[in-house]
Amino acid sequence: MTSTAMNAAAGTAPALEMHEVTKVYGEGENAITALASATISIGSNEMVALVGPSGSGKTTLLSIAGGLLAPTSGQVIVGGRDISHASPTELTEVRRNTVGFVFQSVNLVPFLTARENLLLVDELRGSRGKQSKARADRLLDELGLSKRLHNLPSQLSGGERQRVAIGRALMNEPALVLFDEPTSALDTQLGEQVMELIQSEVKGRGTAAIIITHDSRMTHWCDRTVRILDGRLQSDELATAG
Amino acid sequence: MRLAWLELRRRPGKFSVAVVTLTVLAALLLFLAGLLDGLFLGSTGALRAQRADVFVYSSTSRDSFLRSTITPDTRAAVEAVQGVDAVGGLSVTLLGAVVPGETELADVAVIGYELQPSGIPRPSGPGQAWADERLKGFGVGQGDTLLVGPAKTPITVVGFVADSNFQLQGGLWVQTDTWRQVQNQNRPDAPSAAGDVQVLLVQASPGQDAALLADRIDASTRVTSSLTKAEAENSLPGTKEQRTTFNSILATTYMVVVVIVALFFALLTLERTPLYGMLKAIGASSRQLFVGVILQAIIIATVAFAIGGGLVAALSAAAPPKLPLQVQASRIFTSYVILAVCAVIGSLLSLRRVSRIDPAQAIGTAQ
Ligand SMILES: Nc1ncnc2c1ncn2[C@@H]1O[C@H](COP(=O)(O)OP(=O)(O)OP(=O)(O)O)[C@@H](O)[C@H]1O
Ligand SMILES: [Mg+2]
């Protein structure tokens, strides 16, 4: 079953469900509770902004949702699959097939062109061919990079690189895309443009997304905003989609 | 994996230190192996050419040609042993020889023989010799008369043969009587009586086991010490010692290869930690990353070996004839395989580091 088929079959089933998820770093006196009994549900086509001060646990929540980090306790279900007790190999598979990441520091493979950076995602999944190429080209076209296919990251501007990273996150047709401060390295105007792109890409595909941002001006692109403070999710408010 | 291949192609500079170092080591390995083989082949050519199964020495000779004497009586005794098909003498004298028109003496081994070896014609007339091609390097030509030893015994070269040297001295293949003349004129301290030879070569009857026949001969004559052909080759002075010495140098060099490759990939892995973290975050398994590392190690070793091999080929073409360098195809193949295996072993040492890289580090505020 492809992830698209799964989304369709799941209908309105949530892309992410977290129940009482706690994450404690370290042990004994040095223990830090980065996430405390977090419970959240994100619909299959929902775009959620996650805001909170530095050190409040945003990245921790995102890492657990994306199978990068195992929770200390609680239940995590991504794309209908319970990963609370998944092995490292199973988590690799979840990251490969079910989620997409856009990191804060743009993290492209420096010796691969824009197009190859996208194709890499499919190569890791063991597929390579016309379909992958067509998909990569379409994504890059939508992201306004059709003239940049064969450029290396060092030949691209910061905004262009971030757009390539967005394309890469969408390459595996994920149920959930996770953005960690995707606009923090960009100026306001570029940030707005990138958010607009994220919105149209995510919404156009019926994919769910969580976007961490420090910048309250960016939250209006999302369906709702979730606040986090000292590892606790604060409120759950609806915002008007821009 | 394609990623590893593209990195090699697009960032060759990153790998140049490893390639250059391994090239030097590969050239050294091939050069040393070529010397070892050259020394062995150059020492044993005269023996390897023999179509004989057993070499019979006198029992007091401690398996040395120069100390051995087989008298006509002993010869008759050996011939009488059951399983002995044919016998023939083989005798050697190592001397310097004056080559016409040359100032430098040529190192020669005057070899008296009876049974026809492979690749060497039957003995020519008295005072005539088939010379090994190695002597061409000393300026010897067909028809030249060499003046051999302090007594300047004349020997005329009637033609050339290949791979027929003894103890790295150029073979001069003569009748036993010519050899005796050379020996008695130049080594009056060790004269050879008429009918004597140094070593008796034995061809076994079909189906005879050489080692058993050697034992039977010694038991029957009581005055001989017989070796199989392979034992005789290895009993030449220095042969074993050379092999042990060179093999330990070769083994050490291969260990250096492992260490160099291990260090190189350890540093590279350190440098790649953020990249690997990101690749794992987007779904790469440790195994996929590792296949790439091994592939790069093999490619680096292959490129280095090709360049190093080219260097040794150029060197051996330019080397003086006295340098006993022989690079054989089988040696090239095994050297390459061992080098590649060492490179893989070296790269395996970063396996743990690669598998430990945490994909979680790819995300977050860490720059
Ligand atoms: N690997 C770790 N080991 C120990 N403590 C950690 C680790 N990662 C995060 N923490 C701690 O957990 C808490 C939450 O960190 P997290 O990175 O989730 O915050 P954040 O909201 O993303 O902050 P920022 O806005 O600065 O990125 C912080 O107190 C942090 O110091
Ligand atoms: Mg963070």
PDB file of N, CA, C and O in Angstrom, chain A residues 59 62-63 68-69 92 95-96 101 103-105 107-113 116 120-121 123-124 128 152 168 180, chain B residues 1-3 6-7 10-11 14 274-275 278-285 288 358-360 362-367:
ATOM      1  N   THR A  59      11.628  21.209  19.510  1.00  0.00           N
ATOM      2  CA  THR A  59      12.383  20.274  18.683  1.00  0.00           C
ATOM      3  C   THR A  59      12.233  18.844  19.195  1.00  0.00           C
ATOM      4  O   THR A  59      12.147  17.890  18.411  1.00  0.00           O
ATOM      5  N   LEU A  62       8.996  17.480  17.932  1.00  0.00           N
ATOM      6  CA  LEU A  62       9.081  17.201  16.493  1.00  0.00           C
ATOM      7  C   LEU A  62       9.907  15.934  16.225  1.00  0.00           C
ATOM      8  O   LEU A  62       9.553  15.111  15.374  1.00  0.00           O
ATOM      9  N   SER A  63      10.986  15.781  16.996  1.00  0.00           N
ATOM     10  CA  SER A  63      11.858  14.623  16.798  1.00  0.00           C
ATOM     11  C   SER A  63      11.136  13.332  17.140  1.00  0.00           C
ATOM     12  O   SER A  63      11.318  12.308  16.469  1.00  0.00           O
ATOM     13  N   LEU A  68      12.685  10.309  15.078  1.00  0.00           N
ATOM     14  CA  LEU A  68      14.119  10.543  15.241  1.00  0.00           C
ATOM     15  C   LEU A  68      14.555  10.218  16.657  1.00  0.00           C
ATOM     16  O   LEU A  68      15.734  10.013  16.928  1.00  0.00           O
ATOM     17  N   LEU A  69      13.576  10.214  17.556  1.00  0.00           N
ATOM     18  CA  LEU A  69      13.871  10.106  18.978  1.00  0.00           C
ATOM     19  C   LEU A  69      12.784   9.230  19.588  1.00  0.00           C
ATOM     20  O   LEU A  69      11.619   9.328  19.217  1.00  0.00           O
ATOM     21  N   THR A  92      13.857   3.886  11.162  1.00  0.00           N
ATOM     22  CA  THR A  92      14.461   4.269   9.878  1.00  0.00           C
ATOM     23  C   THR A  92      13.435   4.129   8.763  1.00  0.00           C
ATOM     24  O   THR A  92      13.293   5.003   7.899  1.00  0.00           O
ATOM     25  N   ARG A  95      10.886   6.950   8.931  1.00  0.00           N
ATOM     26  CA  ARG A  95      11.429   8.205   8.405  1.00  0.00           C
ATOM     27  C   ARG A  95      11.542   8.161   6.894  1.00  0.00           C
ATOM     28  O   ARG A  95      11.336   9.143   6.195  1.00  0.00           O
ATOM     29  N   ARG A  96      11.848   6.980   6.393  1.00  0.00           N
ATOM     30  CA  ARG A  96      12.048   6.815   4.958  1.00  0.00           C
ATOM     31  C   ARG A  96      10.728   6.941   4.200  1.00  0.00           C
ATOM     32  O   ARG A  96      10.670   7.507   3.122  1.00  0.00           O
ATOM     33  N   PHE A 101      11.209  15.708   6.528  1.00  0.00           N
ATOM     34  CA  PHE A 101      11.801  16.695   7.437  1.00  0.00           C
ATOM     35  C   PHE A 101      12.339  17.891   6.667  1.00  0.00           C
ATOM     36  O   PHE A 101      12.950  17.732   5.611  1.00  0.00           O
ATOM     37  N   PHE A 103      14.921  20.777   7.971  1.00  0.00           N
ATOM     38  CA  PHE A 103      15.689  21.138   9.156  1.00  0.00           C
ATOM     39  C   PHE A 103      15.924  22.630   9.201  1.00  0.00           C
ATOM     40  O   PHE A 103      15.848  23.329   8.195  1.00  0.00           O
ATOM     41  N   GLN A 104      16.268  23.087  10.403  1.00  0.00           N
ATOM     42  CA  GLN A 104      16.503  24.517  10.580  1.00  0.00           C
ATOM     43  C   GLN A 104      17.713  24.968   9.769  1.00  0.00           C
ATOM     44  O   GLN A 104      17.642  25.896   8.982  1.00  0.00           O
ATOM     45  N   SER A 105      18.828  24.270   9.988  1.00  0.00           N
ATOM     46  CA  SER A 105      19.985  24.596   9.171  1.00  0.00           C
ATOM     47  C   SER A 105      19.822  23.808   7.893  1.00  0.00           C
ATOM     48  O   SER A 105      19.684  22.587   7.927  1.00  0.00           O
ATOM     49  N   ASN A 107      20.223  21.557   5.134  1.00  0.00           N
ATOM     50  CA  ASN A 107      21.109  20.419   5.240  1.00  0.00           C
ATOM     51  C   ASN A 107      21.026  19.569   3.984  1.00  0.00           C
ATOM     52  O   ASN A 107      20.606  18.433   4.022  1.00  0.00           O
ATOM     53  N   LEU A 108      21.453  20.149   2.870  1.00  0.00           N
ATOM     54  CA  LEU A 108      21.447  19.390   1.613  1.00  0.00           C
ATOM     55  C   LEU A 108      22.793  18.693   1.458  1.00  0.00           C
ATOM     56  O   LEU A 108      23.776  19.076   2.080  1.00  0.00           O
ATOM     57  N   VAL A 109      22.836  17.665   0.633  1.00  0.00           N
ATOM     58  CA  VAL A 109      24.119  17.013   0.344  1.00  0.00           C
ATOM     59  C   VAL A 109      24.898  17.948  -0.581  1.00  0.00           C
ATOM     60  O   VAL A 109      24.439  18.253  -1.680  1.00  0.00           O
ATOM     61  N   PRO A 110      26.057  18.441  -0.134  1.00  0.00           N
ATOM     62  CA  PRO A 110      26.723  19.526  -0.860  1.00  0.00           C
ATOM     63  C   PRO A 110      27.209  19.155  -2.251  1.00  0.00           C
ATOM     64  O   PRO A 110      27.338  20.030  -3.104  1.00  0.00           O
ATOM     65  N   PHE A 111      27.479  17.861  -2.486  1.00  0.00           N
ATOM     66  CA  PHE A 111      28.020  17.501  -3.797  1.00  0.00           C
ATOM     67  C   PHE A 111      26.957  16.932  -4.731  1.00  0.00           C
ATOM     68  O   PHE A 111      27.292  16.371  -5.769  1.00  0.00           O
ATOM     69  N   LEU A 112      25.691  17.084  -4.347  1.00  0.00           N
ATOM     70  CA  LEU A 112      24.613  16.662  -5.244  1.00  0.00           C
ATOM     71  C   LEU A 112      23.852  17.894  -5.726  1.00  0.00           C
ATOM     72  O   LEU A 112      23.670  18.860  -4.984  1.00  0.00           O
ATOM     73  N   THR A 113      23.378  17.852  -6.975  1.00  0.00           N
ATOM     74  CA  THR A 113      22.587  18.949  -7.501  1.00  0.00           C
ATOM     75  C   THR A 113      21.219  18.955  -6.831  1.00  0.00           C
ATOM     76  O   THR A 113      20.855  18.016  -6.124  1.00  0.00           O
ATOM     77  N   GLU A 116      19.322  15.917  -7.776  1.00  0.00           N
ATOM     78  CA  GLU A 116      19.873  14.705  -7.162  1.00  0.00           C
ATOM     79  C   GLU A 116      19.566  14.631  -5.671  1.00  0.00           C
ATOM     80  O   GLU A 116      19.393  13.547  -5.114  1.00  0.00           O
ATOM     81  N   LEU A 120      17.755  11.402  -4.225  1.00  0.00           N
ATOM     82  CA  LEU A 120      18.395  10.622  -3.165  1.00  0.00           C
ATOM     83  C   LEU A 120      17.364   9.960  -2.255  1.00  0.00           C
ATOM     84  O   LEU A 120      17.532   8.812  -1.827  1.00  0.00           O
ATOM     85  N   VAL A 121      16.275  10.685  -1.970  1.00  0.00           N
ATOM     86  CA  VAL A 121      15.236  10.150  -1.087  1.00  0.00           C
ATOM     87  C   VAL A 121      14.687   8.842  -1.654  1.00  0.00           C
ATOM     88  O   VAL A 121      14.530   7.854  -0.937  1.00  0.00           O
ATOM     89  N   GLU A 123      16.263   6.962  -3.876  1.00  0.00           N
ATOM     90  CA  GLU A 123      17.337   5.968  -3.942  1.00  0.00           C
ATOM     91  C   GLU A 123      17.487   5.248  -2.609  1.00  0.00           C
ATOM     92  O   GLU A 123      17.729   4.044  -2.567  1.00  0.00           O
ATOM     93  N   LEU A 124      17.342   5.979  -1.514  1.00  0.00           N
ATOM     94  CA  LEU A 124      17.425   5.345  -0.200  1.00  0.00           C
ATOM     95  C   LEU A 124      16.304   4.324  -0.018  1.00  0.00           C
ATOM     96  O   LEU A 124      16.444   3.347   0.705  1.00  0.00           O
ATOM     97  N   ARG A 128      14.483   3.922  -8.249  1.00  0.00           N
ATOM     98  CA  ARG A 128      15.167   4.895  -9.080  1.00  0.00           C
ATOM     99  C   ARG A 128      14.582   4.706 -10.460  1.00  0.00           C
ATOM    100  O   ARG A 128      14.450   3.602 -10.937  1.00  0.00           O
ATOM    101  N   LEU A 152      24.454  22.936  -7.858  1.00  0.00           N
ATOM    102  CA  LEU A 152      24.838  22.429  -6.540  1.00  0.00           C
ATOM    103  C   LEU A 152      24.325  23.398  -5.485  1.00  0.00           C
ATOM    104  O   LEU A 152      24.108  24.582  -5.779  1.00  0.00           O
ATOM    105  N   ARG A 168      12.620  18.074  -1.069  1.00  0.00           N
ATOM    106  CA  ARG A 168      13.147  16.787  -0.603  1.00  0.00           C
ATOM    107  C   ARG A 168      12.214  16.164   0.437  1.00  0.00           C
ATOM    108  O   ARG A 168      11.987  14.957   0.447  1.00  0.00           O
ATOM    109  N   ASP A 180      11.355  22.422  11.164  1.00  0.00           N
ATOM    110  CA  ASP A 180      11.936  23.056  12.350  1.00  0.00           C
ATOM    111  C   ASP A 180      12.474  24.426  11.949  1.00  0.00           C
ATOM    112  O   ASP A 180      13.534  24.529  11.342  1.00  0.00           O
TER     113      ASP A 180
ATOM    114  N   MET B   1      27.044   2.204  -3.691  1.00  0.00           N
ATOM    115  CA  MET B   1      25.965   3.195  -3.639  1.00  0.00           C
ATOM    116  C   MET B   1      26.348   4.419  -4.458  1.00  0.00           C
ATOM    117  O   MET B   1      27.483   4.853  -4.453  1.00  0.00           O
ATOM    118  N   ARG B   2      25.339   4.955  -5.126  1.00  0.00           N
ATOM    119  CA  ARG B   2      25.561   6.064  -6.041  1.00  0.00           C
ATOM    120  C   ARG B   2      26.132   7.298  -5.348  1.00  0.00           C
ATOM    121  O   ARG B   2      26.983   7.997  -5.889  1.00  0.00           O
ATOM    122  N   LEU B   3      25.625   7.553  -4.133  1.00  0.00           N
ATOM    123  CA  LEU B   3      26.065   8.737  -3.385  1.00  0.00           C
ATOM    124  C   LEU B   3      27.582   8.718  -3.196  1.00  0.00           C
ATOM    125  O   LEU B   3      28.270   9.717  -3.427  1.00  0.00           O
ATOM    126  N   LEU B   6      29.341   9.333  -6.515  1.00  0.00           N
ATOM    127  CA  LEU B   6      29.288  10.735  -6.949  1.00  0.00           C
ATOM    128  C   LEU B   6      30.219  11.606  -6.110  1.00  0.00           C
ATOM    129  O   LEU B   6      30.847  12.533  -6.620  1.00  0.00           O
ATOM    130  N   GLU B   7      30.326  11.262  -4.819  1.00  0.00           N
ATOM    131  CA  GLU B   7      31.227  12.046  -3.972  1.00  0.00           C
ATOM    132  C   GLU B   7      32.668  11.898  -4.452  1.00  0.00           C
ATOM    133  O   GLU B   7      33.410  12.882  -4.552  1.00  0.00           O
ATOM    134  N   ARG B  10      33.010  13.893  -7.722  1.00  0.00           N
ATOM    135  CA  ARG B  10      32.889  15.353  -7.674  1.00  0.00           C
ATOM    136  C   ARG B  10      33.793  15.992  -6.642  1.00  0.00           C
ATOM    137  O   ARG B  10      34.035  17.194  -6.691  1.00  0.00           O
ATOM    138  N   ARG B  11      34.242  15.234  -5.671  1.00  0.00           N
ATOM    139  CA  ARG B  11      35.157  15.780  -4.660  1.00  0.00           C
ATOM    140  C   ARG B  11      36.445  14.975  -4.625  1.00  0.00           C
ATOM    141  O   ARG B  11      36.821  14.455  -3.572  1.00  0.00           O
ATOM    142  N   LYS B  14      39.236  15.507  -1.912  1.00  0.00           N
ATOM    143  CA  LYS B  14      39.063  15.004  -0.559  1.00  0.00           C
ATOM    144  C   LYS B  14      39.784  13.672  -0.356  1.00  0.00           C
ATOM    145  O   LYS B  14      40.187  13.321   0.738  1.00  0.00           O
ATOM    146  N   PRO B 274      27.764  15.293  10.515  1.00  0.00           N
ATOM    147  CA  PRO B 274      26.488  15.993  10.263  1.00  0.00           C
ATOM    148  C   PRO B 274      25.771  15.463   9.019  1.00  0.00           C
ATOM    149  O   PRO B 274      24.546  15.302   9.021  1.00  0.00           O
ATOM    150  N   LEU B 275      26.549  15.177   7.983  1.00  0.00           N
ATOM    151  CA  LEU B 275      25.950  14.659   6.750  1.00  0.00           C
ATOM    152  C   LEU B 275      25.282  13.307   7.008  1.00  0.00           C
ATOM    153  O   LEU B 275      24.142  13.070   6.597  1.00  0.00           O
ATOM    154  N   MET B 278      22.079  13.689   8.930  1.00  0.00           N
ATOM    155  CA  MET B 278      20.982  14.126   8.067  1.00  0.00           C
ATOM    156  C   MET B 278      20.491  12.976   7.185  1.00  0.00           C
ATOM    157  O   MET B 278      19.288  12.765   7.031  1.00  0.00           O
ATOM    158  N   LEU B 279      21.433  12.217   6.607  1.00  0.00           N
ATOM    159  CA  LEU B 279      21.020  11.113   5.726  1.00  0.00           C
ATOM    160  C   LEU B 279      20.212  10.077   6.505  1.00  0.00           C
ATOM    161  O   LEU B 279      19.217   9.546   6.012  1.00  0.00           O
ATOM    162  N   LYS B 280      20.633   9.804   7.740  1.00  0.00           N
ATOM    163  CA  LYS B 280      19.852   8.864   8.550  1.00  0.00           C
ATOM    164  C   LYS B 280      18.473   9.445   8.848  1.00  0.00           C
ATOM    165  O   LYS B 280      17.481   8.708   8.871  1.00  0.00           O
ATOM    166  N   ALA B 281      18.426  10.762   9.088  1.00  0.00           N
ATOM    167  CA  ALA B 281      17.134  11.383   9.398  1.00  0.00           C
ATOM    168  C   ALA B 281      16.174  11.263   8.222  1.00  0.00           C
ATOM    169  O   ALA B 281      14.968  11.127   8.406  1.00  0.00           O
ATOM    170  N   ILE B 282      16.688  11.278   6.993  1.00  0.00           N
ATOM    171  CA  ILE B 282      15.768  11.159   5.861  1.00  0.00           C
ATOM    172  C   ILE B 282      15.632   9.717   5.391  1.00  0.00           C
ATOM    173  O   ILE B 282      15.104   9.454   4.316  1.00  0.00           O
ATOM    174  N   GLY B 283      16.129   8.769   6.199  1.00  0.00           N
ATOM    175  CA  GLY B 283      15.792   7.374   5.923  1.00  0.00           C
ATOM    176  C   GLY B 283      16.928   6.476   5.487  1.00  0.00           C
ATOM    177  O   GLY B 283      16.679   5.340   5.089  1.00  0.00           O
ATOM    178  N   ALA B 284      18.177   6.971   5.537  1.00  0.00           N
ATOM    179  CA  ALA B 284      19.283   6.082   5.203  1.00  0.00           C
ATOM    180  C   ALA B 284      19.563   5.164   6.380  1.00  0.00           C
ATOM    181  O   ALA B 284      19.533   5.602   7.525  1.00  0.00           O
ATOM    182  N   SER B 285      19.838   3.887   6.095  1.00  0.00           N
ATOM    183  CA  SER B 285      20.215   2.976   7.169  1.00  0.00           C
ATOM    184  C   SER B 285      21.736   3.006   7.323  1.00  0.00           C
ATOM    185  O   SER B 285      22.448   3.402   6.407  1.00  0.00           O
ATOM    186  N   GLN B 288      23.334   1.113   4.542  1.00  0.00           N
ATOM    187  CA  GLN B 288      23.476   1.831   3.264  1.00  0.00           C
ATOM    188  C   GLN B 288      24.687   2.763   3.300  1.00  0.00           C
ATOM    189  O   GLN B 288      25.451   2.833   2.338  1.00  0.00           O
ATOM    190  N   ASP B 358      23.740   9.542  15.564  1.00  0.00           N
ATOM    191  CA  ASP B 358      22.339   9.641  15.937  1.00  0.00           C
ATOM    192  C   ASP B 358      21.598  10.539  14.944  1.00  0.00           C
ATOM    193  O   ASP B 358      21.965  11.697  14.760  1.00  0.00           O
ATOM    194  N   PRO B 359      20.566  10.005  14.291  1.00  0.00           N
ATOM    195  CA  PRO B 359      19.832  10.839  13.332  1.00  0.00           C
ATOM    196  C   PRO B 359      19.206  12.060  13.993  1.00  0.00           C
ATOM    197  O   PRO B 359      18.959  13.065  13.329  1.00  0.00           O
ATOM    198  N   ALA B 360      18.962  11.987  15.319  1.00  0.00           N
ATOM    199  CA  ALA B 360      18.303  13.107  16.001  1.00  0.00           C
ATOM    200  C   ALA B 360      19.156  14.371  15.968  1.00  0.00           C
ATOM    201  O   ALA B 360      18.647  15.476  16.090  1.00  0.00           O
ATOM    202  N   ALA B 362      20.469  15.674  13.536  1.00  0.00           N
ATOM    203  CA  ALA B 362      20.285  16.420  12.290  1.00  0.00           C
ATOM    204  C   ALA B 362      19.294  17.561  12.473  1.00  0.00           C
ATOM    205  O   ALA B 362      19.307  18.548  11.751  1.00  0.00           O
ATOM    206  N   ILE B 363      18.410  17.395  13.436  1.00  0.00           N
ATOM    207  CA  ILE B 363      17.349  18.371  13.606  1.00  0.00           C
ATOM    208  C   ILE B 363      17.693  19.284  14.778  1.00  0.00           C
ATOM    209  O   ILE B 363      18.547  18.964  15.587  1.00  0.00           O
ATOM    210  N   GLY B 364      17.033  20.414  14.856  1.00  0.00           N
ATOM    211  CA  GLY B 364      17.218  21.246  16.036  1.00  0.00           C
ATOM    212  C   GLY B 364      18.064  22.463  15.782  1.00  0.00           C
ATOM    213  O   GLY B 364      18.338  22.827  14.654  1.00  0.00           O
ATOM    214  N   THR B 365      18.481  23.071  16.850  1.00  0.00           N
ATOM    215  CA  THR B 365      19.154  24.354  16.749  1.00  0.00           C
ATOM    216  C   THR B 365      20.637  24.207  16.484  1.00  0.00           C
ATOM    217  O   THR B 365      21.295  25.169  16.140  1.00  0.00           O
ATOM    218  N   ALA B 366      21.156  23.002  16.698  1.00  0.00           N
ATOM    219  CA  ALA B 366      22.590  22.799  16.479  1.00  0.00           C
ATOM    220  C   ALA B 366      22.935  23.152  15.041  1.00  0.00           C
ATOM    221  O   ALA B 366      22.324  22.662  14.108  1.00  0.00           O
ATOM    222  N   GLN B 367      23.904  24.011  14.852  1.00  0.00           N
ATOM    223  CA  GLN B 367      24.253  24.461  13.499  1.00  0.00           C
ATOM    224  C   GLN B 367      25.370  23.631  12.938  1.00  0.00           C
ATOM    225  O   GLN B 367      26.344  23.411  13.583  1.00  0.00           O
TER     226      GLN B 367
END
